[in-house]
Structure formats: structure tokens, C-alpha cells
Coordinates of C-alpha atoms and ligand atoms in Angstrom, one line a residue:
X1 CA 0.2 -32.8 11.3
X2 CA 0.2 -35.6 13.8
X3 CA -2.3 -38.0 14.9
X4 CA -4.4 -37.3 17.6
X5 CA -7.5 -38.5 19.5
X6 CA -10.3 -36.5 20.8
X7 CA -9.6 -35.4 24.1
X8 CA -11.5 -36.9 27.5
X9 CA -11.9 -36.6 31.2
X10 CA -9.7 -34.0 33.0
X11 CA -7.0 -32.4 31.9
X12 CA -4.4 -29.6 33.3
X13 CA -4.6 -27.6 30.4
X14 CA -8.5 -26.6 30.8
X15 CA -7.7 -25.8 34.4
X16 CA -5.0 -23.2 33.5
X17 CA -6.6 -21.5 30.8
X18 CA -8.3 -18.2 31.2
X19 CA -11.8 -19.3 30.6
X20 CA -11.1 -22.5 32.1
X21 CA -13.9 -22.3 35.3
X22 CA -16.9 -24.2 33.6
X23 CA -14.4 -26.6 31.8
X24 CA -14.0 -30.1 32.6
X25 CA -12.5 -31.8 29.8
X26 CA -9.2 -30.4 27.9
X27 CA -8.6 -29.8 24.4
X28 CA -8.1 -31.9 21.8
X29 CA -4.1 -31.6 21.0
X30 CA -5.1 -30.8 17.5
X31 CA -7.8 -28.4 18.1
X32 CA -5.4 -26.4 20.9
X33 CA -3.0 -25.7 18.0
X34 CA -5.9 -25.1 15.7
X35 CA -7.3 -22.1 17.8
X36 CA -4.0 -20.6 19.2
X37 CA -2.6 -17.5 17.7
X38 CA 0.2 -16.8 19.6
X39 CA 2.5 -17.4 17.0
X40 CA 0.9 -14.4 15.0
X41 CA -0.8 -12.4 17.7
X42 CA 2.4 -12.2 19.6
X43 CA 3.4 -9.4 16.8
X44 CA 0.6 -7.0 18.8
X45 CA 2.8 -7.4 22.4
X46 CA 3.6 -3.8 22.6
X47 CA -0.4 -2.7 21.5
X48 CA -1.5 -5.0 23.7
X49 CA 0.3 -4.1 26.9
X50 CA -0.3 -0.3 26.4
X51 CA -4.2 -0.9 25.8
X52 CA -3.7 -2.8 29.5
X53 CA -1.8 0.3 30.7
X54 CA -4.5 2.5 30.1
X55 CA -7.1 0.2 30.8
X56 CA -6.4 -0.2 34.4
X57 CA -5.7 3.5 34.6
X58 CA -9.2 3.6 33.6
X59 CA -10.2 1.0 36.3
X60 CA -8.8 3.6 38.8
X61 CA -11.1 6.2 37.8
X62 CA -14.3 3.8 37.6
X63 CA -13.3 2.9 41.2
X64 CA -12.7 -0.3 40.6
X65 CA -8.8 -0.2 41.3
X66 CA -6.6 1.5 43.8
X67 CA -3.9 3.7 42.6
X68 CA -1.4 1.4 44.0
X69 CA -2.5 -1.6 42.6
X70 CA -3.0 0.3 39.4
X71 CA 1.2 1.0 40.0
X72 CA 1.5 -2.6 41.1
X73 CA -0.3 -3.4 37.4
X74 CA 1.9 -0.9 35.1
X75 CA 5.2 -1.9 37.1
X76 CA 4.3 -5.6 35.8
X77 CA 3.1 -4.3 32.4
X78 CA 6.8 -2.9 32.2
X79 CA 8.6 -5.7 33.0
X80 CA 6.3 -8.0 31.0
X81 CA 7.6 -5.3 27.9
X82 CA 11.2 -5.9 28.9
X83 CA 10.7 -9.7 28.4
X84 CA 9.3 -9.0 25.2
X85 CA 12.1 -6.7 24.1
X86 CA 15.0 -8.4 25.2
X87 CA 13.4 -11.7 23.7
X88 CA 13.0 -13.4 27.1
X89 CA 9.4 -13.8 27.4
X90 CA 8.2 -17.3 27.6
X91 CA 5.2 -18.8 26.3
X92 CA 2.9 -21.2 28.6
X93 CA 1.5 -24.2 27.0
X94 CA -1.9 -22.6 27.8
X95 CA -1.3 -19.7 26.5
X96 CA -3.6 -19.3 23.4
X97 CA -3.3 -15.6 22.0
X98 CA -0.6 -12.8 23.4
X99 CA -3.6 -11.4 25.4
X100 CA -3.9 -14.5 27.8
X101 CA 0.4 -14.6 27.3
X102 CA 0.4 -11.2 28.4
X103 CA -2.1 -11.6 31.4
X104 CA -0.4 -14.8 32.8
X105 CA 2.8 -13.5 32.8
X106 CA 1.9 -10.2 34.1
X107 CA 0.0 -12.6 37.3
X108 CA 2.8 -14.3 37.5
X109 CA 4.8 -11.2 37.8
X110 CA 2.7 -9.2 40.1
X111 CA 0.2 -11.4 41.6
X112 CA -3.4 -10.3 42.6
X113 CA -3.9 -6.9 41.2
X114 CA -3.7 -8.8 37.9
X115 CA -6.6 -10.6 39.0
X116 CA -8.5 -7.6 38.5
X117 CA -7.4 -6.2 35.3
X118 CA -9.8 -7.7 33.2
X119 CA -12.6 -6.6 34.6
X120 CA -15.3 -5.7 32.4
X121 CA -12.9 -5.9 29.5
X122 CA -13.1 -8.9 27.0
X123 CA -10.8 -10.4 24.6
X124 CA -13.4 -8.7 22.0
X125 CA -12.3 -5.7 22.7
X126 CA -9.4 -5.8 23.6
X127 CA -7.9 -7.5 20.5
X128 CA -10.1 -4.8 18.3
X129 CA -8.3 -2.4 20.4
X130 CA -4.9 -4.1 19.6
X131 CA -5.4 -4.5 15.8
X132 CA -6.4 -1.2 15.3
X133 CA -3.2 0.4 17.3
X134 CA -0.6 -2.2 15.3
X135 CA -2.0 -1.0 12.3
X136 CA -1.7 2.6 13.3
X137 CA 1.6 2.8 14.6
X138 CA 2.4 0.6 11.2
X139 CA 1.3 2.9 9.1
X140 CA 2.5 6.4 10.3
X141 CA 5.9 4.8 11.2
X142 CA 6.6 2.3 8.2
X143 CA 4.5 2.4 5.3
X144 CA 3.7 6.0 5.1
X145 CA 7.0 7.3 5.8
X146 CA 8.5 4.5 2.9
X147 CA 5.7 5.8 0.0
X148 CA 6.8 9.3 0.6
X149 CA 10.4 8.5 -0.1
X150 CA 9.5 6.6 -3.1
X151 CA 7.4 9.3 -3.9
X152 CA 10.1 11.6 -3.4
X153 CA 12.8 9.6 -5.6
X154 CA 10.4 10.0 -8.7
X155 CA 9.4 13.6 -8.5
X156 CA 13.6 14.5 -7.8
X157 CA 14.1 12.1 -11.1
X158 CA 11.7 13.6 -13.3
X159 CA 13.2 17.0 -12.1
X160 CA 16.8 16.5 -13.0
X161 CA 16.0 14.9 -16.4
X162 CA 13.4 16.7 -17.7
X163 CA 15.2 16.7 -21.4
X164 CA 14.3 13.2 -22.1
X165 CA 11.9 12.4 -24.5
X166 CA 10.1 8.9 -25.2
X167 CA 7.3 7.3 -27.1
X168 CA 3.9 7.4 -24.8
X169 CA 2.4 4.3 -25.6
X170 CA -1.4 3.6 -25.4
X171 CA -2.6 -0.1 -26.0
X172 CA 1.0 -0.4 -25.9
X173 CA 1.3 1.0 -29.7
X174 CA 3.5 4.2 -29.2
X175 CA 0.8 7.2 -29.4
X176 CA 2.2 10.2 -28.7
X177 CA 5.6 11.9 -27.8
X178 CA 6.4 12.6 -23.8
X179 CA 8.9 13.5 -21.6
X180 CA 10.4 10.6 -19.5
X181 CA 9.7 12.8 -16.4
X182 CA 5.7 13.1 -17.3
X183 CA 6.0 9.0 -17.0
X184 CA 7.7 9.5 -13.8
X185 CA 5.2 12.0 -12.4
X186 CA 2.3 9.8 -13.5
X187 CA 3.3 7.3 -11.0
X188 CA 3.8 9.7 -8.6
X189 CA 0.2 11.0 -9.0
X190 CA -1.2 7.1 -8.8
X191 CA 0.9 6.8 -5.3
X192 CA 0.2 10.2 -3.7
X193 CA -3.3 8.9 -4.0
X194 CA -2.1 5.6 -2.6
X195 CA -0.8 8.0 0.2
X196 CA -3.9 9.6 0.7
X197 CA -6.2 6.7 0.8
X198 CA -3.7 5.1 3.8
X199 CA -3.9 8.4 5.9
X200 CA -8.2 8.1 5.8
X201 CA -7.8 4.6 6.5
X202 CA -5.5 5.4 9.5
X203 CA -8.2 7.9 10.7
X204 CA -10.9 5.2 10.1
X205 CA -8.6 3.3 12.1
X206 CA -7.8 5.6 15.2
X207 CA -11.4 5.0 16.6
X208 CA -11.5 3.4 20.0
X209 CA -13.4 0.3 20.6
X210 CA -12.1 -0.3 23.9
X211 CA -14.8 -0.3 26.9
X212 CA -17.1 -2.7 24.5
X213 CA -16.5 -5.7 26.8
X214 CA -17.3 -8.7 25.1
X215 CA -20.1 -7.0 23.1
X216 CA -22.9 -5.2 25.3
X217 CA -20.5 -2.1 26.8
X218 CA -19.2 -1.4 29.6
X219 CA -20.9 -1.9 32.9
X220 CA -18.4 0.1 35.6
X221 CA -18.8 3.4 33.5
X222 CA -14.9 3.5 32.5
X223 CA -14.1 6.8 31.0
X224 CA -13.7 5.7 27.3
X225 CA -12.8 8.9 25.5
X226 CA -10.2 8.9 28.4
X227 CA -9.0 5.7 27.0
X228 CA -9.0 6.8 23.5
X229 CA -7.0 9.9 24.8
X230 CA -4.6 8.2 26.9
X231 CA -4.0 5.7 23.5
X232 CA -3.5 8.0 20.5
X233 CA -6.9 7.1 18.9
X234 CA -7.5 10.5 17.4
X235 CA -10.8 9.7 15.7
X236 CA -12.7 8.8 18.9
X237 CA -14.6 6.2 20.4
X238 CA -16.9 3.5 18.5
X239 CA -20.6 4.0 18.9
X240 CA -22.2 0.9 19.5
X241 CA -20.4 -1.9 21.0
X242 CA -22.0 -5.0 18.8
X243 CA -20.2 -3.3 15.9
X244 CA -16.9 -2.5 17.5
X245 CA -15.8 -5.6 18.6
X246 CA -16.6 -7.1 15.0
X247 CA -15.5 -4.3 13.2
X248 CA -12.9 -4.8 10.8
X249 CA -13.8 -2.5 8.0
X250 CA -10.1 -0.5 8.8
X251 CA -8.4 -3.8 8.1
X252 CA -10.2 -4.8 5.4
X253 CA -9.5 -0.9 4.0
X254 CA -6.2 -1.5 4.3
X255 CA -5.9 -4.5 2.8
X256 CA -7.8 -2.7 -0.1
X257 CA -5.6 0.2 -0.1
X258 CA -2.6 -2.1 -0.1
X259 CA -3.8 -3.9 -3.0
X260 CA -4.0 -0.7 -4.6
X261 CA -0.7 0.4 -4.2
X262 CA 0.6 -3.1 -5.3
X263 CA -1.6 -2.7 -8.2
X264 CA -0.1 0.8 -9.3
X265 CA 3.7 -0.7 -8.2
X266 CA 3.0 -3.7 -10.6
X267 CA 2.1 -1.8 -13.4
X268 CA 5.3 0.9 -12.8
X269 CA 7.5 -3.0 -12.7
X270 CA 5.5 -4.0 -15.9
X271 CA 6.8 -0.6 -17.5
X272 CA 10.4 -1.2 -16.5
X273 CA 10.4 -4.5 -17.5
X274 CA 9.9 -3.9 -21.3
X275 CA 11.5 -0.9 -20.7
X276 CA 14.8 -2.8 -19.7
X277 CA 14.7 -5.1 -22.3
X278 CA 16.7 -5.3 -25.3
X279 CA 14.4 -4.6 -27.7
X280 CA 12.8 -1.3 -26.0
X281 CA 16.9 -0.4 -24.1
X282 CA 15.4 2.6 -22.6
X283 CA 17.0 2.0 -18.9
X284 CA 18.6 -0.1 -17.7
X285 CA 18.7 -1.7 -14.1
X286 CA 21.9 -0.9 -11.6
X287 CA 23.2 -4.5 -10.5
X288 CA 21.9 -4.3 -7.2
X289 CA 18.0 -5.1 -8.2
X290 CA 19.0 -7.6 -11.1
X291 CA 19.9 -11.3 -11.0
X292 CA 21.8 -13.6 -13.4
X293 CA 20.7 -16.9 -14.8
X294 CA 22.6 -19.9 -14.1
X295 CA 22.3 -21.6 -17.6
X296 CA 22.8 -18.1 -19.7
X297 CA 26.1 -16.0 -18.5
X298 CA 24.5 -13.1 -20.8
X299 CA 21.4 -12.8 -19.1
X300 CA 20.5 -10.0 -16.6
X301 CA 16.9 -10.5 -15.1
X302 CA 15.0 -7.6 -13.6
X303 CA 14.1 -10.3 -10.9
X304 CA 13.1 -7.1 -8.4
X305 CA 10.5 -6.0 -10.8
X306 CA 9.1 -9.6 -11.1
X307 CA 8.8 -10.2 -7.5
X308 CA 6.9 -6.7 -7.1
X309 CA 4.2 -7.4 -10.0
X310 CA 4.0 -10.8 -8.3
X311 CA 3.6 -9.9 -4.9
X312 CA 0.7 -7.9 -6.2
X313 CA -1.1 -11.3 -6.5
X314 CA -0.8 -12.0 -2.5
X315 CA -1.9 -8.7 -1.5
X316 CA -4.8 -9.3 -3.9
X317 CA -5.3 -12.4 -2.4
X318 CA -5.1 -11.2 1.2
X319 CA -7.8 -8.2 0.7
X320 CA -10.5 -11.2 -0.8
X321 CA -9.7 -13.4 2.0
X322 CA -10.5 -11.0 4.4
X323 CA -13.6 -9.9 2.9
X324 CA -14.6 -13.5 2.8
X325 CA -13.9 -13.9 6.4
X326 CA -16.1 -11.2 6.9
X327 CA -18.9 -12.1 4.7
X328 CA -22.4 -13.5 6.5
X329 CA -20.7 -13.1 10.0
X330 CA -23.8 -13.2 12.3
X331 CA -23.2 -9.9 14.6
X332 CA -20.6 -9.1 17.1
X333 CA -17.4 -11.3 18.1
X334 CA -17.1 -14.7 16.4
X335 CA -13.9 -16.9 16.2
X336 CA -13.8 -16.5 12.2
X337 CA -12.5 -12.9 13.2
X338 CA -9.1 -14.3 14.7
X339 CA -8.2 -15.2 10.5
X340 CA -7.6 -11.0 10.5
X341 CA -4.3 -11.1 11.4
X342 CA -2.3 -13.5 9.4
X343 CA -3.4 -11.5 6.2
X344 CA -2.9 -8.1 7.5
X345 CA 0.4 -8.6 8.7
X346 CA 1.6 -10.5 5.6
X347 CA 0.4 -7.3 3.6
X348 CA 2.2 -5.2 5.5
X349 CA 5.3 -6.8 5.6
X350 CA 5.2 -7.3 1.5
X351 CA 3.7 -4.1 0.9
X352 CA 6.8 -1.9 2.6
X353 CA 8.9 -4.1 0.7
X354 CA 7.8 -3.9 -2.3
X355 CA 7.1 0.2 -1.8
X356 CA 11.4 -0.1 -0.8
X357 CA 12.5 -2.2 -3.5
X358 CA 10.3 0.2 -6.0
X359 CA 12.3 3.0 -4.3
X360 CA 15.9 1.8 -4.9
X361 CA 15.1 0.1 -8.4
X362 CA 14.0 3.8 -9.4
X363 CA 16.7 5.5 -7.6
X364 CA 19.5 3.7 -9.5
X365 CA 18.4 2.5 -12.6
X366 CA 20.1 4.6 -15.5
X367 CA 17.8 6.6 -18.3
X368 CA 19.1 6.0 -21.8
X369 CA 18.1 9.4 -23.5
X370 CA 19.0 8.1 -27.3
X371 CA 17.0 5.0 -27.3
X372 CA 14.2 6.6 -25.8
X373 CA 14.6 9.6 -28.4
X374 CA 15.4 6.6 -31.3
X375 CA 12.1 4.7 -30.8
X376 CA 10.4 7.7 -31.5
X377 CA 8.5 8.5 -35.3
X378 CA 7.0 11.0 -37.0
X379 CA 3.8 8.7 -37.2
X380 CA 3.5 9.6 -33.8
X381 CA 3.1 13.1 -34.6
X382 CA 0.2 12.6 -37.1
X383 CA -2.0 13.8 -34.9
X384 CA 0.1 17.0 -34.6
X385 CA -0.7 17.1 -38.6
X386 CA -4.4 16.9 -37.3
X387 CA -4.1 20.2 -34.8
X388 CA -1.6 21.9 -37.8
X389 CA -4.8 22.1 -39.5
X390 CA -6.9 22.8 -36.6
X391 CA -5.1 26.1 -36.2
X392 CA -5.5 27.0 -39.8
X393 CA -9.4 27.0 -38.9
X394 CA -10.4 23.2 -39.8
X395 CA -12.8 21.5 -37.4
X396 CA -10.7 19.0 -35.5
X397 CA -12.6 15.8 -37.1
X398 CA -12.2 17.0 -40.7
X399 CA -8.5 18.1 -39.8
X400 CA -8.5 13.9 -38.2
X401 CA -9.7 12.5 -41.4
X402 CA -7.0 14.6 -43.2
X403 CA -4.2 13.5 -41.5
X404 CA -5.6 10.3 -41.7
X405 CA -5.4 10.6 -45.6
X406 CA -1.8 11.6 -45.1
X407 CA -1.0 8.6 -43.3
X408 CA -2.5 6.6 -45.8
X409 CA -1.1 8.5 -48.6
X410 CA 2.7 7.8 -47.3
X411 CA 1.9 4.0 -46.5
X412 CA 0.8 3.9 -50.2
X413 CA 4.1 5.7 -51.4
X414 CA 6.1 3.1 -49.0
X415 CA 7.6 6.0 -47.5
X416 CA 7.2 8.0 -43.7
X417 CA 4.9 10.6 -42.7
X418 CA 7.6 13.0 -42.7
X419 CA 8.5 12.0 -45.9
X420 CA 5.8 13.7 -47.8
X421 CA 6.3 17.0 -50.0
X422 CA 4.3 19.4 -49.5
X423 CA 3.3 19.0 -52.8
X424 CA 2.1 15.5 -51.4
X425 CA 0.0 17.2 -48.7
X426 CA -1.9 19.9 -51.1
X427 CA -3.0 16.5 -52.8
X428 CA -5.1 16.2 -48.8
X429 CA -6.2 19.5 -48.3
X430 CA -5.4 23.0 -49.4
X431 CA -5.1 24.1 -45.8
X432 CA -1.7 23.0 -45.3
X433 CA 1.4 25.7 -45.9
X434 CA 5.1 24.8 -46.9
X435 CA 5.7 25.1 -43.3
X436 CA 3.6 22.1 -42.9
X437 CA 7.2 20.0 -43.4
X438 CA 8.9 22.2 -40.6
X439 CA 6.2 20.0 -38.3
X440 CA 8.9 16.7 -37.5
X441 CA 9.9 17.9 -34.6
X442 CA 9.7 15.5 -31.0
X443 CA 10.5 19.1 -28.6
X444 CA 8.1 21.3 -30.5
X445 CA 5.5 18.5 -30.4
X446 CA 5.8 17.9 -26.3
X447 CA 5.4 21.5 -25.4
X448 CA 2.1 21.8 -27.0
X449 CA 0.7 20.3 -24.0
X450 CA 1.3 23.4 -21.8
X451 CA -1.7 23.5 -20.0
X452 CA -1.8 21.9 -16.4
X453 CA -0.8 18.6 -16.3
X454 CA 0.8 17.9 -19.6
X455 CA 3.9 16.7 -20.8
X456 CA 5.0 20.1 -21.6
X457 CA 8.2 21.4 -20.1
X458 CA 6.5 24.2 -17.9
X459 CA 4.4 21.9 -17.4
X460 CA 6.1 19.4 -15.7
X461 CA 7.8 21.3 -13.8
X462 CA 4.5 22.6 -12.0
X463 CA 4.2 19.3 -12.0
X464 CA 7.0 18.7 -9.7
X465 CA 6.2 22.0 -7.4
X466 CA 3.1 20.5 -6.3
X467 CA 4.4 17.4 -5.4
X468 CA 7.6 19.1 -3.5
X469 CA 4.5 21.5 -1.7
X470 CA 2.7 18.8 -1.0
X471 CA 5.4 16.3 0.5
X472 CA 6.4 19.7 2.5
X473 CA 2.8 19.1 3.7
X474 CA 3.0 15.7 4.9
X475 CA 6.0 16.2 6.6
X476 CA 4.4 18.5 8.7
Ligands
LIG515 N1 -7.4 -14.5 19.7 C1 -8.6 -13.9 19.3 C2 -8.5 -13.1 18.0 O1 -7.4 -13.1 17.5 C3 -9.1 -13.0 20.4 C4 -9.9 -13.7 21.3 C5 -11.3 -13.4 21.1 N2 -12.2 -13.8 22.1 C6 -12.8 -15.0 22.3 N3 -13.7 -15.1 23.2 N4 -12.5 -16.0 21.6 O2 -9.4 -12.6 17.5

């Protein structure tokens, strides 16, 4: 940062700015770039200029604005967009946030109907307004649409390779046998709830704040469920205008939910990770989503897994930040609010990429059913020794304590589970049959758990119907 010296006496800069009327002095260099947020802000141009489209429309029907200088004011809007899109747009030195860019430009354009655009609107809420439509049109056009297509590439895995069984793991010890598909579908589950949490947020979110001025209301009467019609906000109109122009619960939801999701992503990249490594060899990684080290030519690093249980951390980060901004905020509109965006946008940008790298590391990585089927072991199965004896009539914890006896009983003999005669199991409990060594079987074990939600076969597979019904849904 460079020097600088506090700021006397007149100054053009004060005179040009928006609020510049009771202003003598200019700004300190330092704190000019210290309170702009063009540089950030400028991401809302297209939000912002619609919320100014409908705003003077609403200035028409208050009476405040004729309809040709309502067409004067949309013409200008339209060509301030064009500057925008094409990339010709260009910042004043006085312009501190894209709604003063936008305004300036648009007078510029237009001349004195843009005088009048403004009125009874504030920068309150206009950039509540603003936030709340970026983050709409964010998440039913981006992140929405790219968690159903992860979403999607998991259930249409565990469909097509149903027949591969693994070790489920519990404190990471292997517990119990499962199908690679129920793994698949359990991170399915955690993100269609991911999905689910985003959709309330974004009907938290379509609630129009506009017509709160700078934080008593309105004072021409604007029609503000007209507003909220004529921008998309499908929730309404906000109730009290000290709240609304404050309000940043539906970012700071969104920061939670994205959190979440990066939670749930880390842990399915904390998963692969072991699972791609030599000692576990259950998948392994296509080329396009693994790096090389520079030192070791035999090394292949799941480096897209890494970066999505470490981006996790930021969006983390971003959700506390926010909350922090928020906390002991005396009511209504203060400056702190303006640290919003920075955070949001950031966890937007790294939560769709995360959710897309997820997608295509899961889409091409490569199942290898024999390791996942050789780091399985008839340990695993003692609790199926357990319900063996609970369907011979032995309450479950007697039937626990046998098979815990078992277990014991083969450690002692230095030998597996399976290994036991059945002589060796009469020595437990005179429950068990001869068929008792017909139990060592990883298929016959997994289809136990038929009922709803299991690992068994059927099971999965209603599994995957109610995620295909339910993505049918969405895309409705
Ligand atoms: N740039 C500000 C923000 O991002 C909006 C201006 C708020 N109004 C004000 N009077 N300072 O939140």
C-alpha cells in the first residue's frame, strides 16, 4: 500500500460523488480505496441494472416519472448493459460501488431522467436487492443445475455396478460387508439434501427488499409486490424495512449450506483418497484429475481430491466470517455489510468447482472389483454368526456374546473365524448346526439387509429409483 496523507481542503473527487452535496473536503487516497467495491460489486452489473429497470417502472406508477422518461431511463439501462457485456464500460475515479458506476454512466448516457431515478430508493436497498438476485440467478443456473449432475453421475454408477462388494468401514476398522453402489448412494443421499437445503435458501432468498429506501420505507407509495413481480422474487416482499436492508440471513444460509456441501464433498475426497492408494487399490483415478510429482516419476497424486477437502477450509472460513460481520451490528444499514460480497462470491466460485471436479473425478475413475472383494474377511461377518443364532431363537445379546466367544476362540487357535469346525463352535453354544460353516459368504451376507435403505441388492436398487424419481422432479 502506498503512503498517503490525510486529505484537506477541496477536492474534485467529493464534488463528483453521489453523496457529494454536504462535502467539502475529499477522501483520503487510502480510505477511497478502502471503501470502494467496484472491483467486487461490479460482478452484480446485470442485478443491478434490472432492479433499476423495474424500479423506475415503478416510479411511473407512483407518479413520479413519465412514461417517456421511464423509456429515456430503460434505453440507457440497455446500453449501460451493452457496455458491460461487450467489456467496454468504464469506471470513473468516483465511482465507489457498481450502483453509483451504473447511475453515472447511465446520466452520462441519458442525461436528466437519470436525475430522478433514485428517488426514494437508497443504496440500502438497492444493493439488498442486488445480492439477493446474484445469488438467485446463481443458484438455479450454476450450482443447482452442477449438484444434480453430480448427483446424477453417482446414482447411474451405483446402478451399472451393483456387483461390487467392499469392506464398510466404521472408525475406519472394516465393519461390515457392502456393495460399492450403497457407498455411492450414501453420498448421493448427503448431497440431495445439500440440494434441498439450497432450494429453501433460494426461496429465503427471493423476498424483495426493494422500496425500503435507506431504512424507513418508501415514501411515494411504489407498488412493491409489483417490483417483486416484475424481478422474479417469488417469495414476496420483506416486512419491515429496518430488517431488509440489513438482512443477510440468505447469504449467510448459503454460506452455511455451501459449507455443507464442501463438508460432505471432503469427506467423499477423504474416501477416494485411501481408496486410491496402494495399500487399499480399490479405484483408481483416470489421468485427467491426478498429477505427478516432480522428484518421484512413480508417483500419481489424487491432487483433485486434495484441493476439494481443502477448499472445504475456505468455505468454512467464509460462512464464520460472515457471521462475524454480522454479529452485534446495531440495526439497519451499516458499512460492515459491504464485507458480504467478497465471501459470498468466493464460495460460489469454489463451491461449483469443487461440486464439477467431484463430478468428473467420479465419472472416470475406474472400480477395481477384486481388491475391493480381496480386503474383505470373514471377521467381518462375525456379526452374521451373531444373527445365525438370532434366528435359531437366541436373544440378539446372548447370540453377541457368543460370537464374541468364537472370535476369541479362533484368535486363541491362531486361525480365522471361518476357520472353525463346527465341532469348534458346539464348544460356544449348542445352537449352532453344521450349516453354521456354510455362513462365509460376502453375497449371502449383503442381501440380509433387504429392507429399505440397505445394502441389499433390491435394495439398492430402490435406492436408485428414488433418486432417478426424484431428479425427474427437479427437473421439472
Ligand atoms: N457498496 C455498499 C455495499 O456493498 C452499498 C452502499 C451502501 N450504502 C451506503 N450508504 N453506504 O454494501
Amino acid at each position: 500500500m502506498s503512503e498517503s496523507k490525510p486529505a484537506t481542503g477541496e477536492s474534485k473527487v467529493s464534488e463528483s460523488k453521489l453523496w457529494g452535496g454536504r462535502f467539502t473536503g475529499g477522501l483520503d487516497p487510502l480510505m477511497q480505496a478502502f471503501n470502494d467495491s467496484l472491483s467486487f460489486d461490479k460482478r452484480m452489473w446485470r442485478q443491478d441494472l434490472r432492479g433499476s429497470r423495474a424500479y423506475a417502472t415503478a416510479l411511473v406508477g407512483a407518479g413520479l416519472l413519465t412514461e417517456a422518461e421511464a423509456s429515456e431511463l430503460h434505453r440507457g439501462l440497455d446500453l449501460v448493459a451493452a457496455e458491460w457485456q461487450s467489456g467496454s464500460f468504464v469506471p470513473a475515479p468516483s465511482d465507489e460501488d457498481i450502483h453509483t458506476a451504473n447511475e453515472r454512466r447511465l446520466k452520462e448516457l441519458v442525461g436528466a431522467p437519470a436525475a430522478k431515478l433514485h428517488t426514494g430508493r437508497s443504496r440500502n436497498d438497492q444493493v439488498a436487492t442486488d445480492i439477493r438476485l446474484w445469488l438467485m440467478d446463481y443458484l438455479s443456473d450454476e450450482l443447482l443445475p452442477q449438484l444434480r449432475r453430480l448427483i446424477n453421475t453417482l446414482v447411474s454408477r451405483a446402478e451399472s455396478e451393483t456387483g461390487v462388494l467392499m469392506p464398510g468401514y466404521t472408525h475406519l476398522q472394516r465393519a461390515q460387508p457392502v456393495r460399492w453402489s450403497h457407498w455411492l448412494l450414501s453420498y448421493a443421499s448427503m448431497l440431495r439434501r445439500d440440494c434441498q437445503r439450497l432450494a429453501d435458501c433460494r426461496a429465503r432468498t427471493a423476498v424483495c427488499p426493494l422500496g425500503s429506501g435507506a431504512l424507513a420505507g418508501n415514501p411515494f407509495g411504489v407498488d412493491r409486490q409489483a417490483l417483486a413481480d416484475a424481478l422474479g422474487f417469488t417469495s414476496g416482499v420483506t416486512w419491515n424495512s429496518l430488517d431488509a436492508v440489513a438482512d443477510r440471513d440468505f447469504a449467510s444460509e448459503f454460506q452455511f449450506a455451501a459449507a455443507m456441501l464442501g463438508n460432505h464433498l471432503s469427506r467423499l475426497a477423504e474416501d477416494l483418497i485411501l481408496f486410491c492408494s496402494k495399500e487399499f487399490g480399490f479405484v483408481t483415478l483416470s489421468d485427467a484429475y491426478s498429477t505427478g510429482s516432480s522428484l518421484m516419476p512413480q508417483k500419481k497424486n489424487a491432487d483433485s481430491l486434495e484441493l476439494i477437502r481443502g477448499k472445504t477450509g475456505r468455505l468454512c472460513g467464509h460462512l464464520v466470517s460472515l457471521l462475524m460481520v454480522q454479529k452485534s451490528l446495531p440495526s439497519a444499514f451499516n458499512k460492515d455489510l459491504q464485507e458480504d460480497k467478497e465471501g459470498l462470491f468466493d464460495s460460489a466460485d469454489t463451491v461449483s468447482a469443487v461440486v464439477r471436479i467431484a463430478d468428473g473425478v467420479v465419472a472416470t475413475l475406474t472400480v477395481h472389483p477384486e481388491a475391493c472383494a480381496g480386503a474383505l474377511s470373514c471377521d467381518m461377518l462375525a456379526t452374521d454368526l451373531a444373527y445365525y443364532l438370532v434366528r435359531r431363537g437366541v436373544p440378539f445379546r446372548e447370540a453377541h456374546a457368543a460370537s464374541g466367544r468364537c472370535v476369541a476362540l479362533a484368535e486363541a487357535k491362531a486361525c480365522q473365524l471361518h476357520q472353525l469346525t463346527f465341532e469348534d463352535f458346539r464348544t460356544v453354544s449348542e445352537k449352532f448346526g453344521e450349516d453354521v460353516t456354510q455362513l462365509w459368504d460376502f453375497e449371502t451376507s449383503v442381501e440380509q439387509y433387504g429392507a429399505f435403505g440397505g445394502t441389499a441388492l433390491e435394495s439398492v436398487r430402490q435406492q436408485v429409483a428414488a433418486f432417478r424419481r426424484w431428479l425427474g422432479d427437479e427437473q421439472k
